[in-house]
Amino acid sequence: MMTTRVLNPCLRLAACHKARPAGAAALCASRHLSSTRALNLRVTVMFSETGHQRLDEQLTKIQNTIIMPAYLPLKQRKMVFSPKLATQLRKDPLSIEVDGVDYRFRTLNMFKDVPNSKKALTDALNLMVEAKHFKNLPTLLSGFRKAGIVVNPHQTSNMTRKVVEGGNVSAMVECAIHADKTGYTITRMEDLVRMLLALNERIVASGWSLEEVTKVAKTRNNIMELLERPEHNCNHSFRSDYKLQLRMPVMLLMMFSKASLIKAKKEAGQDVSTDMEEMQQEIVRLKTLWDSYMAKVWDISDIADYLELSPAKCFDLKQQELLRQRLRARALEMMAELFPEHGTQLNYMRRAFRSFLHTFVEINLAECKFTEDKKIDAVYGCADVIGELSRGGSMEGKEEMEEKEEKEEMEEKEEKEGKEEKEEKKEKEEKKEKEEKKEKEEKKEKEKEEKEGKEEKEEKEEKEGKE
């Protein structure tokens, strides 16, 4: 709670109207600086100490020079930044009370004391490492918003990437919950996909432990609820009326965590009937979405959702993007295990995604500075987490699934080879038949010519005999 404390309650405006000696006007002006009207200001949270000296210093600097002046009325704020009133402020500073702490304003030089807001935010984020550091993020964004500083989409994406790659998705969710104060909204698919990817990485890293999967599922549900709020509805460049939660990349990452929860519960002997019903509905939606996409495009790479996430946009191939593709394929694989009745189409979709991944890597390697070893890693593993996925972690039935997959691929290969061989054989037979037919016609023609020649010869001999 923030309130103003009037430092000079004995001040009377009438004194300023009376005749006074020289210097009295200056004294009155000096006293007027400390007299602020009652303000109904409220600050929910102040920066908490992190134990990181440089970070604490950076946050204090931001608070003193950018955030706190924004809570003063315009007139008093101008006084703080006025060089002419520096002497008076040093003698009698403005004062406000914030959460029981007396905060005093002294003069600030707009050009020397106030840092560049973009650089200040970046420096603070770079110093945040531990989870307790990121607890100050909502306060930081809220302060920037109060100060009228707009964090542009590029900064927002960089911030999201920095925070979620450090495993602090909850900090971004907290910012999104208080979007009216922080200004942070989930309206870009890239930001949402990064958050979901970080959650799924936690599942893989934990070996699909029920405790961790349950925590991830809770955060996932919070994100899904947030996406239903109007402030998180996006105006997308491709499809402005399309909700993020109904986009294929997002659906598959969400279904990965849902399928993981079902698996973990099954292993723990818990009831999964409700979860299975929900997943069944999501699979139906996914199949409908897949059919609608593939009716319009030739390949996955032509889908607008994946064009948007293509690393060609940033001219770099990130391991995170490869992991996203693998997690989508893994989500389909797990759903095929859980729902055999949908297995045929889900396995087809999974193979399509894996094929897309390999093509995706090969096409984009030209834009990347990869060594040969890194190229192999990119195609076949590309990180410890992907390696864990390829080995299946602690997921049951992986060997059977791989064996089934190899069998299916072999059958497809044999079917393809058999079809090609059959077509080749048919072509040869048709060619042979044509050649035989041609030979017969030539032979018949030759016999006809011989017969005609013989008849002419006999006729000629007969004529000569008569003569």
XYZ file of C-alpha atoms in Angstrom:
467
model
C 0.000 0.000 0.000
C 1.418 3.393 -0.988
C 0.347 6.647 0.707
C 1.790 10.145 0.712
C 3.163 11.660 3.873
C 2.963 15.448 4.063
C 6.235 16.610 5.560
C 5.072 20.111 6.551
C 1.530 19.960 7.943
C 1.919 23.472 9.366
C 2.205 24.937 5.899
C -0.629 27.320 5.111
C -1.398 28.685 1.686
C -2.356 31.981 3.265
C 1.273 32.585 4.159
C 2.120 32.696 0.501
C -0.432 35.474 -0.115
C 0.774 37.811 2.640
C 3.355 40.502 2.083
C 6.750 39.115 2.957
C 10.348 40.242 2.814
C 12.810 39.298 0.106
C 13.695 35.614 0.281
C 10.329 34.616 1.702
C 9.103 33.588 -1.734
C 12.066 31.252 -2.113
C 11.375 29.776 1.308
C 7.737 29.225 0.404
C 8.735 27.550 -2.863
C 11.131 25.315 -0.980
C 8.427 24.214 1.432
C 5.901 23.723 -1.388
C 8.145 21.000 -2.918
C 7.555 18.731 0.053
C 3.817 19.296 0.170
C 2.051 16.703 -1.978
C -1.677 16.125 -2.159
C -3.112 12.882 -0.805
C -2.569 10.181 -3.438
C -4.502 6.961 -3.707
C -1.553 4.971 -5.043
C -1.114 1.255 -4.650
C 1.898 -0.944 -5.367
C 1.169 -4.623 -4.872
C 4.745 -5.916 -4.743
C 8.165 -4.322 -4.314
C 11.359 -5.914 -5.590
C 12.501 -8.655 -3.245
C 16.152 -9.186 -2.423
C 17.730 -11.968 -4.461
C 21.105 -12.362 -2.777
C 22.735 -11.575 -6.111
C 24.601 -8.297 -5.577
C 24.735 -7.129 -9.190
C 21.092 -8.039 -9.823
C 19.939 -6.271 -6.649
C 21.884 -3.166 -7.681
C 20.364 -3.240 -11.175
C 16.812 -3.650 -9.847
C 17.348 -0.861 -7.312
C 18.600 1.428 -10.068
C 15.551 0.657 -12.221
C 13.239 1.181 -9.258
C 14.766 4.529 -8.236
C 15.131 6.069 -11.690
C 12.346 4.569 -13.838
C 9.570 3.014 -11.777
C 9.111 5.090 -8.612
C 8.958 8.521 -10.314
C 6.030 7.202 -12.374
C 3.902 7.005 -9.198
C 4.174 10.754 -8.586
C 1.663 13.230 -10.047
C 2.887 15.036 -13.138
C 3.680 18.268 -11.280
C 5.820 16.590 -8.621
C 7.454 14.383 -11.249
C 8.592 17.459 -13.157
C 10.066 18.778 -9.927
C 12.162 15.626 -9.483
C 13.643 15.997 -12.972
C 14.050 19.802 -12.838
C 17.713 20.941 -12.499
C 16.530 24.310 -11.148
C 14.953 22.702 -8.081
C 17.855 20.362 -7.283
C 19.018 22.444 -4.297
C 15.541 22.649 -2.767
C 14.996 18.879 -3.188
C 18.285 18.126 -1.454
C 17.161 20.200 1.512
C 13.553 19.065 1.593
C 12.912 15.964 -0.597
C 9.523 14.675 -1.675
C 8.467 11.632 0.295
C 6.024 8.760 -0.129
C 5.436 5.638 1.925
C 5.581 2.277 0.134
C 4.597 -0.834 2.095
C 5.628 0.871 5.313
C 8.966 2.056 3.907
C 9.601 5.807 3.688
C 10.746 6.571 0.140
C 12.357 9.961 -0.533
C 12.793 11.540 -3.942
C 15.841 13.610 -4.698
C 16.688 15.306 -7.959
C 17.395 13.124 -11.007
C 19.235 14.066 -14.177
C 17.184 12.763 -17.087
C 20.283 12.293 -19.269
C 22.817 10.967 -16.738
C 20.852 9.191 -14.002
C 18.050 7.510 -15.970
C 19.256 4.458 -17.967
C 17.965 3.340 -21.351
C 14.870 1.278 -20.527
C 15.531 -1.420 -23.152
C 19.137 -1.905 -22.019
C 18.118 -1.837 -18.347
C 15.547 -4.602 -18.920
C 18.010 -6.720 -20.925
C 20.739 -6.324 -18.295
C 18.352 -7.320 -15.512
C 17.167 -10.412 -17.423
C 20.748 -11.467 -18.175
C 21.540 -11.362 -14.449
C 18.538 -13.532 -13.535
C 19.529 -17.170 -13.218
C 17.753 -18.843 -10.295
C 14.012 -19.241 -9.786
C 13.960 -16.682 -6.936
C 15.480 -14.112 -9.302
C 12.596 -14.471 -11.766
C 10.024 -13.823 -9.023
C 10.820 -10.142 -9.543
C 9.842 -10.303 -13.231
C 6.115 -9.459 -12.770
C 7.104 -6.465 -10.614
C 9.626 -5.354 -13.223
C 7.139 -5.505 -16.106
C 4.429 -3.896 -13.990
C 6.776 -1.029 -13.152
C 7.694 -0.531 -16.796
C 4.026 -0.442 -17.751
C 3.308 2.096 -15.013
C 6.164 4.234 -16.348
C 4.585 4.132 -19.817
C 7.400 2.051 -21.315
C 6.229 -0.318 -24.057
C 8.069 -3.635 -24.342
C 7.985 -4.398 -28.079
C 7.244 -7.901 -29.463
C 10.919 -8.568 -30.225
C 11.905 -7.811 -26.622
C 8.981 -9.892 -25.370
C 10.089 -12.912 -27.431
C 13.684 -12.575 -26.246
C 12.471 -12.312 -22.663
C 10.222 -15.372 -23.022
C 13.047 -17.391 -24.560
C 15.476 -16.372 -21.809
C 13.048 -17.170 -18.992
C 11.622 -20.482 -20.237
C 14.995 -21.876 -21.305
C 16.029 -21.339 -17.689
C 13.114 -23.546 -16.646
C 10.977 -20.742 -15.191
C 7.735 -21.048 -17.125
C 5.770 -20.248 -13.957
C 7.236 -16.712 -13.971
C 5.842 -16.076 -17.469
C 2.495 -17.595 -16.477
C 2.391 -15.248 -13.477
C 3.045 -12.286 -15.777
C 0.275 -13.465 -18.121
C -2.194 -13.877 -15.232
C -1.674 -10.205 -14.308
C -1.663 -9.003 -17.913
C -3.581 -5.851 -16.953
C -0.605 -4.792 -14.795
C 2.375 -6.329 -16.599
C 1.194 -5.900 -20.186
C 2.449 -9.414 -21.002
C 0.020 -11.389 -23.165
C 0.330 -14.757 -24.873
C -0.622 -13.784 -28.405
C 2.330 -15.122 -30.419
C 2.574 -18.823 -31.212
C 6.366 -18.760 -30.884
C 6.140 -17.681 -27.215
C 3.441 -20.236 -26.401
C 5.309 -23.065 -28.123
C 8.481 -22.234 -26.173
C 6.570 -22.395 -22.893
C 4.951 -25.739 -23.712
C 8.248 -27.136 -24.957
C 9.976 -26.202 -21.686
C 7.223 -27.962 -19.726
C 7.543 -31.110 -21.830
C 11.320 -31.081 -21.394
C 10.741 -31.281 -17.654
C 8.637 -34.413 -18.180
C 11.390 -36.071 -20.199
C 14.131 -35.013 -17.764
C 12.174 -36.475 -14.824
C 11.787 -39.844 -16.533
C 8.002 -39.398 -16.617
C 7.678 -39.305 -12.812
C 4.075 -38.872 -11.660
C 4.932 -35.949 -9.366
C 6.627 -33.904 -12.078
C 4.065 -34.803 -14.753
C 1.257 -33.701 -12.407
C 2.961 -30.330 -11.805
C 3.412 -29.835 -15.538
C -0.233 -30.751 -16.180
C -1.340 -28.128 -13.649
C 0.753 -25.415 -15.332
C -0.516 -26.567 -18.735
C -4.122 -26.238 -17.561
C -3.388 -22.732 -16.256
C -2.023 -21.780 -19.671
C -5.091 -23.221 -21.424
C -7.366 -21.198 -19.133
C -5.365 -18.054 -19.864
C -5.765 -18.583 -23.611
C -9.536 -18.348 -23.199
C -9.254 -14.810 -21.819
C -9.905 -11.967 -24.290
C -6.552 -10.258 -23.627
C -4.756 -13.358 -24.903
C -6.731 -13.606 -28.153
C -4.338 -12.894 -30.995
C -4.719 -11.193 -34.353
C -2.571 -13.565 -36.345
C -1.069 -12.634 -39.683
C -2.250 -15.880 -41.304
C -5.604 -16.568 -39.625
C -6.851 -13.759 -37.409
C -9.830 -15.729 -36.085
C -7.814 -18.815 -35.196
C -7.142 -19.460 -31.500
C -3.622 -20.468 -30.534
C -4.824 -23.554 -28.654
C -6.355 -24.879 -31.888
C -3.148 -24.638 -33.911
C -1.541 -27.981 -34.715
C 1.934 -27.349 -33.190
C 0.310 -26.196 -29.946
C -2.208 -29.046 -29.868
C 0.499 -31.687 -30.271
C 2.695 -30.238 -27.514
C -0.297 -30.037 -25.184
C -1.304 -33.592 -26.049
C 2.218 -34.768 -25.235
C 1.851 -33.624 -21.623
C -1.672 -35.072 -21.455
C -0.550 -38.448 -22.814
C 2.401 -38.403 -20.393
C 0.022 -37.844 -17.477
C -2.111 -40.823 -18.538
C 0.995 -42.997 -18.839
C 2.307 -41.950 -15.418
C -1.075 -42.508 -13.780
C -1.402 -45.944 -15.371
C 2.014 -46.944 -14.073
C 0.982 -45.758 -10.592
C -2.274 -47.730 -10.798
C -4.528 -44.658 -10.734
C -7.845 -44.204 -12.538
C -7.466 -42.584 -15.960
C -11.009 -42.912 -17.343
C -11.701 -39.150 -17.281
C -8.319 -38.339 -18.815
C -8.865 -40.950 -21.536
C -12.228 -39.423 -22.457
C -10.677 -35.951 -22.699
C -7.814 -37.289 -24.802
C -10.256 -39.102 -27.087
C -11.961 -35.772 -27.835
C -8.609 -34.088 -28.476
C -7.621 -36.851 -30.912
C -10.854 -36.363 -32.858
C -10.138 -32.614 -33.066
C -6.563 -33.309 -34.148
C -7.655 -35.694 -36.915
C -10.211 -33.163 -38.157
C -7.566 -30.440 -38.182
C -5.078 -32.718 -39.959
C -7.593 -33.601 -42.682
C -8.477 -29.935 -43.223
C -4.786 -29.016 -43.532
C -3.772 -31.850 -45.828
C -6.734 -31.156 -48.106
C -5.161 -27.765 -48.906
C -1.412 -28.468 -48.948
C 0.909 -31.134 -50.337
C 3.274 -31.399 -47.376
C 3.538 -30.501 -43.674
C 6.165 -27.900 -44.512
C 3.507 -25.991 -46.499
C 1.216 -25.567 -43.471
C 1.158 -21.926 -42.355
C 1.693 -22.862 -38.694
C 5.014 -24.533 -39.501
C 6.076 -21.831 -41.926
C 5.725 -19.384 -39.046
C 7.993 -21.485 -36.820
C 10.588 -22.110 -39.522
C 14.112 -21.162 -38.394
C 14.695 -19.678 -41.843
C 12.971 -16.604 -40.420
C 15.855 -16.043 -38.005
C 18.543 -17.658 -40.225
C 19.564 -20.159 -37.592
C 18.613 -23.738 -36.810
C 17.892 -24.065 -33.116
C 18.036 -27.340 -31.228
C 14.795 -26.264 -29.585
C 12.967 -26.414 -32.939
C 14.216 -29.931 -33.599
C 13.098 -30.962 -30.154
C 9.656 -29.545 -30.857
C 9.343 -31.747 -33.935
C 10.469 -34.841 -32.018
C 8.049 -34.149 -29.173
C 5.182 -33.846 -31.660
C 6.115 -37.174 -33.204
C 6.447 -38.683 -29.734
C 3.020 -37.341 -28.748
C 1.457 -39.103 -31.744
C 3.348 -42.287 -30.897
C 2.084 -42.286 -27.306
C -1.493 -41.611 -28.423
C -1.286 -44.509 -30.882
C -0.312 -46.752 -27.959
C -3.155 -45.486 -25.770
C -5.823 -45.482 -28.500
C -5.296 -48.441 -30.879
C -8.552 -47.658 -32.702
C -6.918 -44.467 -34.013
C -3.528 -46.123 -34.482
C -3.486 -46.274 -38.290
C -3.951 -42.557 -38.912
C -1.864 -41.483 -35.897
C 1.063 -43.645 -37.019
C 0.751 -42.236 -40.529
C 0.853 -38.709 -39.082
C 3.836 -39.623 -36.901
C 5.833 -40.974 -39.854
C 4.946 -37.839 -41.820
C 6.295 -35.665 -39.003
C 9.521 -37.659 -38.752
C 10.025 -37.424 -42.490
C 9.345 -33.697 -42.254
C 11.964 -33.398 -39.487
C 14.709 -34.940 -41.634
C 13.786 -32.792 -44.636
C 13.503 -29.768 -42.375
C 17.062 -30.270 -41.117
C 18.588 -30.871 -44.542
C 16.941 -27.804 -46.089
C 17.894 -25.449 -43.276
C 21.474 -26.666 -42.793
C 22.542 -24.334 -45.598
C 21.584 -21.379 -43.386
C 23.490 -22.754 -40.380
C 27.119 -23.042 -39.407
C 27.103 -26.743 -38.569
C 30.049 -29.105 -38.514
C 29.516 -32.647 -39.773
C 29.228 -33.964 -36.205
C 26.627 -31.359 -35.363
C 24.771 -32.240 -38.554
C 24.558 -35.863 -37.426
C 23.399 -34.730 -33.987
C 20.791 -32.501 -35.596
C 19.352 -35.321 -37.665
C 19.589 -38.191 -35.190
C 19.593 -36.683 -31.722
C 20.511 -33.056 -31.397
C 20.526 -32.882 -27.595
C 20.467 -35.016 -24.492
C 16.698 -34.683 -24.301
C 16.206 -35.817 -27.880
C 18.551 -38.716 -27.223
C 16.412 -39.623 -24.240
C 13.314 -39.434 -26.396
C 14.850 -41.661 -29.048
C 15.682 -44.203 -26.341
C 12.218 -43.807 -24.906
C 13.285 -42.849 -21.356
C 11.309 -44.930 -18.896
C 8.296 -45.265 -21.149
C 6.999 -48.806 -21.383
C 6.422 -50.578 -24.659
C 9.075 -48.590 -26.512
C 10.905 -51.655 -27.870
C 7.658 -53.143 -29.124
C 6.774 -49.805 -30.674
C 10.136 -49.547 -32.417
C 9.828 -53.134 -33.635
C 6.323 -52.430 -34.885
C 7.535 -49.266 -36.561
C 10.401 -51.107 -38.282
C 7.973 -53.795 -39.407
C 5.571 -51.191 -40.799
C 8.392 -49.407 -42.585
C 9.640 -52.723 -43.985
C 6.143 -53.635 -45.167
C 5.780 -50.236 -46.804
C 9.173 -50.660 -48.440
C 8.344 -54.173 -49.657
C 4.964 -53.016 -50.872
C 6.587 -50.140 -52.721
C 9.305 -52.382 -54.179
C 6.717 -55.011 -55.079
C 4.592 -52.421 -56.793
C 7.581 -51.084 -58.730
C 8.658 -54.617 -59.645
C 5.138 -55.479 -60.739
C 4.928 -52.358 -62.882
C 8.343 -53.092 -64.373
C 7.346 -56.692 -65.115
C 4.099 -55.554 -66.675
C 5.973 -53.048 -68.791
C 8.407 -55.745 -69.951
C 5.553 -58.115 -70.805
C 3.780 -55.408 -72.780
C 7.004 -54.621 -74.604
C 7.625 -58.298 -75.328
C 4.067 -58.752 -76.525
C 4.441 -55.800 -78.879
C 7.709 -57.191 -80.234
C 6.159 -60.646 -80.777
C 3.188 -59.091 -82.490
C 5.496 -57.076 -84.685
C 7.537 -60.178 -85.551
C 4.372 -62.089 -86.442
C 3.195 -59.276 -88.673
C 6.595 -59.102 -90.359
C 6.641 -62.886 -90.813
C 3.135 -62.859 -92.191
C 4.060 -60.050 -94.564
C 7.126 -61.951 -95.655
C 5.142 -65.148 -96.263
C 2.620 -63.161 -98.247
C 5.370 -61.665 -100.396
C 6.931 -65.106 -100.936
C 3.565 -66.563 -101.893
C 2.878 -63.742 -104.324
C 6.368 -64.166 -105.804
C 5.861 -67.896 -106.207
C 2.483 -67.410 -107.886
C 4.000 -64.890 -110.294
C 6.815 -67.299 -111.084
C 4.423 -70.213 -111.730
C 2.215 -68.019 -113.867
C 5.211 -66.899 -115.863
C 6.450 -70.471 -116.379
C 2.986 -71.592 -117.437
C 2.793 -68.777 -119.955
C 6.194 -69.627 -121.379
C 5.173 -73.316 -121.688
C 2.116 -72.409 -123.735
C 4.167 -70.309 -126.076
